Coordinates of C-alpha atoms and ligand atoms in Angstrom, one line a residue:
X14 CA 177.4 -16.0 100.5
X15 CA 176.4 -17.1 96.9
X16 CA 178.7 -19.7 95.4
X17 CA 179.4 -17.4 92.4
X18 CA 180.9 -14.9 94.8
X19 CA 182.8 -17.5 96.7
X20 CA 184.3 -18.9 93.4
X21 CA 185.8 -15.5 92.5
X22 CA 187.7 -15.5 95.8
X23 CA 188.2 -19.1 96.7
X24 CA 191.8 -20.3 96.8
X25 CA 193.3 -16.8 96.5
X26 CA 196.8 -16.9 98.2
X27 CA 197.4 -13.5 99.8
X28 CA 201.0 -12.5 99.7
X29 CA 201.6 -9.9 102.5
X30 CA 204.9 -8.9 101.0
X31 CA 203.8 -8.0 97.5
X32 CA 200.0 -7.5 98.1
X33 CA 199.3 -8.9 94.7
X34 CA 195.6 -9.4 93.9
X35 CA 195.8 -12.0 91.1
X36 CA 197.0 -15.6 91.7
X37 CA 200.6 -16.2 90.7
X38 CA 202.4 -19.3 89.3
X39 CA 204.9 -20.9 91.7
X40 CA 207.3 -23.1 90.0
X41 CA 209.7 -24.4 92.7
X42 CA 210.0 -28.2 92.7
X43 CA 211.5 -28.3 96.1
X44 CA 211.0 -26.5 99.4
X45 CA 213.3 -25.7 102.3
X46 CA 213.2 -27.8 105.4
X47 CA 213.4 -26.3 108.9
X48 CA 216.4 -26.8 111.2
X49 CA 214.9 -30.1 112.6
X50 CA 214.2 -31.3 109.0
X51 CA 210.5 -30.3 109.5
X52 CA 208.4 -29.0 106.7
X53 CA 208.2 -25.2 106.8
X54 CA 204.8 -23.5 107.3
X55 CA 203.7 -23.8 103.7
X56 CA 203.7 -27.6 104.3
X57 CA 205.3 -28.4 101.0
X58 CA 208.4 -30.5 100.4
X59 CA 208.5 -31.6 96.8
X60 CA 206.3 -30.6 93.9
X61 CA 205.1 -34.1 93.0
X62 CA 203.5 -34.3 96.5
X63 CA 201.9 -30.9 96.5
X64 CA 202.4 -27.3 95.7
X65 CA 200.6 -24.0 96.1
X66 CA 198.8 -23.7 92.8
X67 CA 197.3 -27.2 93.1
X68 CA 196.3 -26.5 96.7
X69 CA 194.6 -23.3 95.7
X70 CA 192.7 -25.0 92.9
X71 CA 191.6 -27.8 95.2
X72 CA 190.2 -25.4 97.7
X73 CA 188.2 -23.7 94.9
X74 CA 187.0 -27.1 93.5
X75 CA 185.9 -28.1 97.0
X76 CA 183.7 -24.9 97.1
X77 CA 182.4 -25.5 93.6
X78 CA 181.2 -29.0 94.4
X79 CA 180.2 -28.5 98.0
X80 CA 182.7 -31.1 99.1
X81 CA 185.1 -31.7 102.0
X82 CA 188.3 -32.0 100.1
X83 CA 189.6 -32.3 96.5
X84 CA 192.6 -33.9 94.8
X85 CA 193.7 -32.5 91.4
X86 CA 195.4 -34.6 88.7
X87 CA 197.3 -34.1 85.4
X88 CA 194.2 -35.2 83.4
X89 CA 190.7 -36.5 83.8
X90 CA 192.0 -40.0 83.0
X91 CA 194.6 -39.7 85.8
X92 CA 191.8 -38.9 88.2
X93 CA 189.8 -41.9 87.0
X94 CA 192.9 -44.1 87.3
X95 CA 193.5 -43.0 90.9
X96 CA 189.8 -43.6 91.8
X97 CA 189.9 -47.1 90.4
X98 CA 193.3 -47.8 92.0
X99 CA 192.1 -46.7 95.4
X100 CA 189.3 -49.3 95.4
X101 CA 189.7 -52.4 97.6
X102 CA 188.6 -55.6 96.0
X103 CA 187.4 -58.1 95.2
X104 CA 183.9 -57.2 94.1
X105 CA 181.7 -55.7 91.5
X106 CA 182.0 -52.3 89.7
X107 CA 178.9 -51.0 87.9
X108 CA 179.3 -48.6 85.0
X109 CA 176.8 -47.0 82.6
X110 CA 176.8 -48.6 79.1
X111 CA 176.9 -45.1 77.7
X112 CA 180.0 -43.9 79.4
X113 CA 183.1 -42.0 78.2
X114 CA 185.0 -44.6 76.2
X115 CA 188.3 -44.1 78.1
X116 CA 186.6 -44.9 81.4
X117 CA 185.0 -48.0 79.9
X118 CA 188.3 -49.3 78.5
X119 CA 190.2 -48.5 81.7
X120 CA 187.6 -50.5 83.7
X121 CA 187.5 -53.4 81.2
X122 CA 191.3 -53.7 81.2
X123 CA 192.7 -52.6 84.6
X124 CA 189.8 -53.3 87.0
X125 CA 189.2 -56.7 85.4
X126 CA 193.0 -57.5 85.7
X127 CA 192.8 -56.7 89.4
X128 CA 190.0 -59.2 89.9
X129 CA 187.0 -56.9 89.8
X130 CA 183.8 -57.9 88.0
X131 CA 182.8 -55.0 85.7
X132 CA 179.1 -54.8 84.9
X133 CA 177.9 -52.4 82.2
X134 CA 174.3 -51.4 82.4
X135 CA 171.8 -48.7 81.5
X136 CA 172.2 -46.6 84.6
X137 CA 169.4 -44.2 83.4
X138 CA 167.0 -47.1 84.0
X139 CA 166.8 -46.6 87.8
X140 CA 164.9 -49.8 88.7
X141 CA 167.2 -52.0 86.5
X142 CA 170.3 -50.4 88.0
X143 CA 169.0 -50.7 91.6
X144 CA 168.5 -54.4 91.1
X145 CA 172.2 -54.9 90.4
X146 CA 173.3 -53.3 93.6
X147 CA 174.3 -55.7 96.3
X148 CA 176.8 -56.0 99.2
X149 CA 179.4 -57.4 96.8
X150 CA 179.3 -54.1 94.8
X151 CA 182.3 -51.8 95.6
X152 CA 181.6 -48.9 93.2
X153 CA 178.7 -47.5 91.3
X154 CA 180.3 -45.2 88.7
X155 CA 177.8 -42.8 87.1
X156 CA 178.2 -40.4 84.3
X157 CA 175.3 -38.0 83.8
X158 CA 174.6 -36.6 81.3
X159 CA 176.5 -39.4 79.6
X160 CA 178.9 -39.2 76.7
X161 CA 177.8 -39.1 74.0
X162 CA 174.0 -39.8 74.2
X163 CA 173.3 -37.5 77.1
X164 CA 171.4 -40.1 79.1
X165 CA 170.5 -39.0 82.6
X166 CA 170.8 -41.1 85.7
X167 CA 168.8 -40.3 88.9
X168 CA 171.7 -39.6 91.2
X169 CA 169.7 -39.2 94.4
X170 CA 167.6 -42.4 94.0
X171 CA 170.7 -44.5 93.1
X172 CA 172.9 -43.0 95.7
X173 CA 170.4 -43.5 98.5
X174 CA 170.2 -47.3 97.9
X175 CA 173.9 -47.7 97.1
X176 CA 175.1 -45.9 100.3
X177 CA 172.7 -47.9 102.4
X178 CA 174.6 -51.0 101.1
X179 CA 178.0 -49.4 101.7
X180 CA 178.7 -48.9 98.0
X181 CA 180.9 -46.0 96.9
X182 CA 179.1 -43.7 94.5
X183 CA 181.2 -41.7 92.0
X184 CA 179.8 -39.3 89.4
X185 CA 181.7 -38.0 86.4
X186 CA 180.3 -34.5 86.3
X187 CA 182.4 -33.3 83.4
X188 CA 179.5 -32.7 81.0
X189 CA 177.3 -30.9 83.5
X190 CA 180.0 -28.9 85.3
X191 CA 179.5 -28.0 89.0
X192 CA 177.4 -25.0 87.9
X193 CA 174.7 -27.3 86.4
X194 CA 174.9 -30.2 88.8
X195 CA 176.3 -30.9 92.3
X196 CA 176.3 -34.7 92.8
X197 CA 177.7 -34.6 96.4
X198 CA 174.5 -32.7 97.4
X199 CA 172.5 -35.5 95.8
X200 CA 174.2 -38.2 97.9
X201 CA 177.3 -39.2 95.9
X202 CA 180.6 -39.8 97.7
X203 CA 182.9 -38.6 94.9
X204 CA 182.7 -36.3 91.9
X205 CA 185.2 -36.6 89.0
X206 CA 186.0 -33.9 86.5
X207 CA 188.0 -33.6 83.4
X208 CA 189.1 -30.0 84.1
X209 CA 190.3 -30.0 80.5
X210 CA 186.7 -29.2 79.5
X211 CA 184.4 -26.6 81.1
X212 CA 186.6 -25.7 84.0
X213 CA 189.7 -24.9 81.8
X214 CA 187.2 -23.6 79.3
X215 CA 189.5 -22.5 76.6
X216 CA 190.8 -25.7 75.0
X217 CA 194.3 -25.0 76.2
X218 CA 194.9 -27.0 79.4
X219 CA 194.6 -30.6 80.7
X220 CA 193.6 -31.5 84.2
X221 CA 191.5 -33.7 86.3
X222 CA 190.0 -33.8 89.8
X223 CA 188.3 -35.9 92.4
X224 CA 186.1 -34.0 94.9
X225 CA 185.1 -35.9 98.0
X226 CA 182.1 -35.6 100.3
X227 CA 184.4 -36.7 103.2
X228 CA 188.1 -36.6 103.7
X229 CA 188.1 -40.3 104.3
X230 CA 190.5 -43.2 103.7
X231 CA 189.4 -43.5 100.1
X232 CA 190.2 -39.8 99.4
X233 CA 193.6 -40.2 101.1
X234 CA 194.4 -43.3 99.0
X235 CA 193.8 -41.4 95.7
X236 CA 196.2 -38.7 96.9
X237 CA 198.8 -41.3 97.8
X238 CA 198.3 -42.8 94.3
X239 CA 198.8 -39.4 92.7
X240 CA 202.0 -38.9 94.6
X241 CA 203.5 -42.3 93.8
X242 CA 202.3 -42.4 90.1
X243 CA 203.5 -38.8 89.5
X244 CA 200.1 -37.7 88.3
X245 CA 200.3 -34.3 89.9
X246 CA 199.0 -31.3 88.0
X247 CA 201.8 -28.9 86.9
X248 CA 201.7 -25.4 88.5
X249 CA 200.9 -23.6 85.2
X250 CA 198.0 -26.0 84.5
X251 CA 196.6 -25.7 88.0
X252 CA 196.8 -21.9 87.6
X253 CA 194.9 -22.0 84.3
X254 CA 192.3 -24.3 85.8
X255 CA 191.7 -22.0 88.8
X256 CA 191.5 -19.0 86.4
X257 CA 188.9 -20.9 84.4
X258 CA 186.9 -21.8 87.6
X259 CA 186.6 -18.1 88.5
X260 CA 184.5 -17.4 85.3
X261 CA 182.8 -20.8 85.0
X262 CA 179.4 -19.7 86.2
X263 CA 179.2 -16.9 83.6
X264 CA 180.4 -19.1 80.7
X265 CA 178.2 -22.1 81.6
X266 CA 175.1 -19.9 81.6
X267 CA 175.8 -18.9 78.0
X268 CA 176.7 -22.5 77.0
X269 CA 173.4 -23.7 78.4
X270 CA 171.4 -20.9 76.7
X271 CA 173.0 -21.6 73.3
X272 CA 172.7 -25.3 73.6
X273 CA 169.0 -25.1 74.3
X274 CA 168.5 -23.0 71.2
X275 CA 170.6 -25.3 69.0
X276 CA 168.8 -28.4 70.3
X277 CA 165.4 -26.8 69.6
X278 CA 166.5 -26.0 66.1
X279 CA 167.7 -29.5 65.4
X280 CA 164.6 -31.1 66.9
X281 CA 162.4 -29.5 64.3
X282 CA 164.7 -30.1 61.4
X283 CA 163.3 -32.7 58.9
X284 CA 166.7 -34.3 58.1
X285 CA 167.6 -35.0 61.7
X286 CA 166.6 -38.4 63.0
X287 CA 167.0 -37.9 66.8
X288 CA 168.2 -35.1 69.1
X289 CA 169.7 -36.0 72.5
X290 CA 169.4 -33.1 74.9
X291 CA 168.1 -33.4 78.4
X292 CA 166.4 -30.0 78.1
X293 CA 164.0 -31.2 75.4
X294 CA 160.6 -32.4 76.7
X295 CA 161.0 -35.4 74.4
X296 CA 164.2 -36.6 76.2
X297 CA 163.4 -39.8 78.0
X298 CA 164.8 -38.6 81.4
X299 CA 163.8 -35.0 81.0
X300 CA 161.9 -35.0 84.4
X301 CA 164.9 -36.4 86.3
X302 CA 167.2 -33.8 84.6
X303 CA 164.8 -31.0 85.5
X304 CA 164.9 -32.2 89.1
X305 CA 168.6 -32.6 89.5
X306 CA 170.2 -30.1 87.1
X307 CA 170.2 -26.3 87.1
X308 CA 169.9 -25.8 83.4
X309 CA 170.6 -28.7 81.0
X310 CA 174.3 -28.3 80.0
X311 CA 176.1 -27.2 76.9
X312 CA 176.4 -30.6 75.1
X313 CA 174.0 -31.7 72.4
X314 CA 174.1 -34.9 70.3
X315 CA 172.0 -35.6 67.2
X316 CA 171.7 -38.5 64.8
X317 CA 171.6 -38.4 61.1
X318 CA 170.0 -41.4 59.3
X319 CA 173.4 -42.7 58.2
X320 CA 177.1 -42.5 58.9
X321 CA 177.6 -40.9 55.4
X322 CA 175.1 -38.2 56.1
X323 CA 176.7 -37.4 59.5
X324 CA 180.1 -37.1 57.9
X325 CA 178.7 -34.9 55.2
X326 CA 177.3 -32.5 57.8
X327 CA 180.5 -32.4 59.8
X328 CA 182.5 -31.6 56.6
X329 CA 180.2 -28.8 55.7
X330 CA 180.0 -26.7 58.9
X331 CA 182.1 -23.5 58.7
X332 CA 181.8 -22.1 62.2
X333 CA 181.7 -25.3 64.3
X334 CA 185.2 -26.8 64.4
X335 CA 185.4 -30.4 63.5
X336 CA 187.4 -31.7 66.5
X337 CA 187.1 -33.8 69.6
X338 CA 186.8 -32.5 73.2
X339 CA 184.3 -30.0 74.7
X340 CA 183.7 -27.2 77.1
X341 CA 185.8 -24.5 75.3
X342 CA 184.6 -21.1 74.2
X343 CA 184.5 -22.3 70.5
X344 CA 181.8 -24.7 69.3
X345 CA 182.9 -28.1 68.2
X346 CA 181.3 -30.9 66.2
X347 CA 182.5 -34.5 66.2
X348 CA 181.6 -37.7 64.5
X349 CA 182.0 -39.6 67.7
X350 CA 182.3 -43.2 66.3
X351 CA 185.3 -42.2 64.2
X352 CA 187.3 -41.0 67.3
X353 CA 186.4 -43.6 69.8
X354 CA 189.1 -46.1 70.7
X355 CA 188.3 -49.6 69.7
X356 CA 185.6 -51.0 70.1
X357 CA 183.6 -47.8 69.3
X358 CA 180.1 -47.7 70.9
X359 CA 178.4 -44.6 69.4
X360 CA 175.7 -44.9 66.8
X361 CA 177.3 -44.4 63.3
X362 CA 175.1 -41.4 62.5
X363 CA 175.8 -39.6 65.7
X364 CA 177.3 -36.1 65.8
X365 CA 178.3 -34.6 69.1
X366 CA 178.2 -30.8 69.6
X367 CA 180.0 -28.8 72.2
X368 CA 178.0 -25.6 72.0
X369 CA 180.3 -22.7 72.5
X370 CA 179.9 -19.0 73.4
X371 CA 179.3 -17.6 69.9
X372 CA 176.0 -16.0 69.1
X373 CA 173.3 -18.7 68.9
X374 CA 171.9 -17.3 65.6
X375 CA 175.3 -17.8 63.9
X376 CA 175.6 -21.3 65.2
X377 CA 172.1 -22.2 64.0
X378 CA 172.7 -20.6 60.6
X379 CA 175.9 -22.7 60.3
X380 CA 174.1 -25.9 61.0
X381 CA 171.2 -24.9 58.7
X382 CA 173.6 -24.5 55.7
X383 CA 175.5 -27.7 56.5
X384 CA 172.2 -29.7 56.6
X385 CA 170.8 -28.1 53.4
Ligands
LIG4 N1 185.2 -38.0 81.3 C1 184.6 -37.5 80.3 C2 183.1 -37.4 80.3 C3 185.3 -37.1 79.1 O1 184.6 -36.6 78.1 C4 186.7 -37.2 79.2 C5 187.5 -36.8 78.0 O2 187.0 -36.5 76.9 C6 187.3 -37.7 80.3 C7 186.6 -38.1 81.4 C8 188.8 -37.8 80.4 O3 189.4 -36.6 80.6 P1 190.9 -36.1 80.0 O4 190.8 -36.1 78.6 O5 191.1 -34.8 80.7 O6 191.9 -37.2 80.5

């Protein structure tokens, strides 16, 4: 069966009593025990430990990423926190230099506090990154395409060496979505998602997830962490994420098509200094992207020659909404440096676009008038 078909049906909880076809939201925080204090057939006891809506979502996420199991969280950051907390030290953690700022700060503050050595490097430079891997490395964290410069790391090449050394490989797959890229099939151990973005898809729900190649001790430790830290996804949010997952393949196809057109327009515009989009032949890792991605994603970044010019464009767009985040139906533009937590790392002239589902001609016309 094709994955698109599977995603329409994955995680549907059939209720023999009502025969309902659509998923429902189940709010109970507590569940009856059996006469011998056993958990009844649903297997649930208390909502913070597990409930039907999260379990259904996790089943569907496992299908989406081709994994063995998934653990869903209240946000992407909660998922990252659990993955970092589940690591056993001491040792080294390698991160891309161009990584989501929240991930970088969490690593710098909390992993370092726990005695890990955090090394930030250009993970798109495969040879340079391979040289850093050794038996003292506990985790190679990749984010590809990266936020915000859309750099691409060669997952298969890095994962092959890392796994031979016993290093855990995790990939933040938020920008690509499971439709565009499936890191577990390329050798990663763990995939992380901010479900807040493409999976939710409508800028109205927060969620996060880890999807695992194996239901191993590491996976179980992240679930244990979620339980004890209270980072479980609420039923309504799990329901919205699962609802989003069902239409993800259709939405992502349009995001990708629109982003390709917007990137091509920007690439020929005389006022634009640089365009970052893995689908452009000029992108430094275009060949790797073409090999490991199915389409090049819906995110595009471009650089104006100065901060002032970038802010000017962001203030003049009429259709693009000047706001942070990504993956929703509406197009967003963001002056990235202004919203990053201290210290910011984005180039001052960089504008990040989350290309939405509007007609591409209207998006291009909007950028054209803002750049005039
Ligand atoms: N990873 C990436 C690439 C992100 O862009 C974000 C948020 O912007 C996160 C992780 C964190 O996710 P959340 O905001 O759902 O906590």
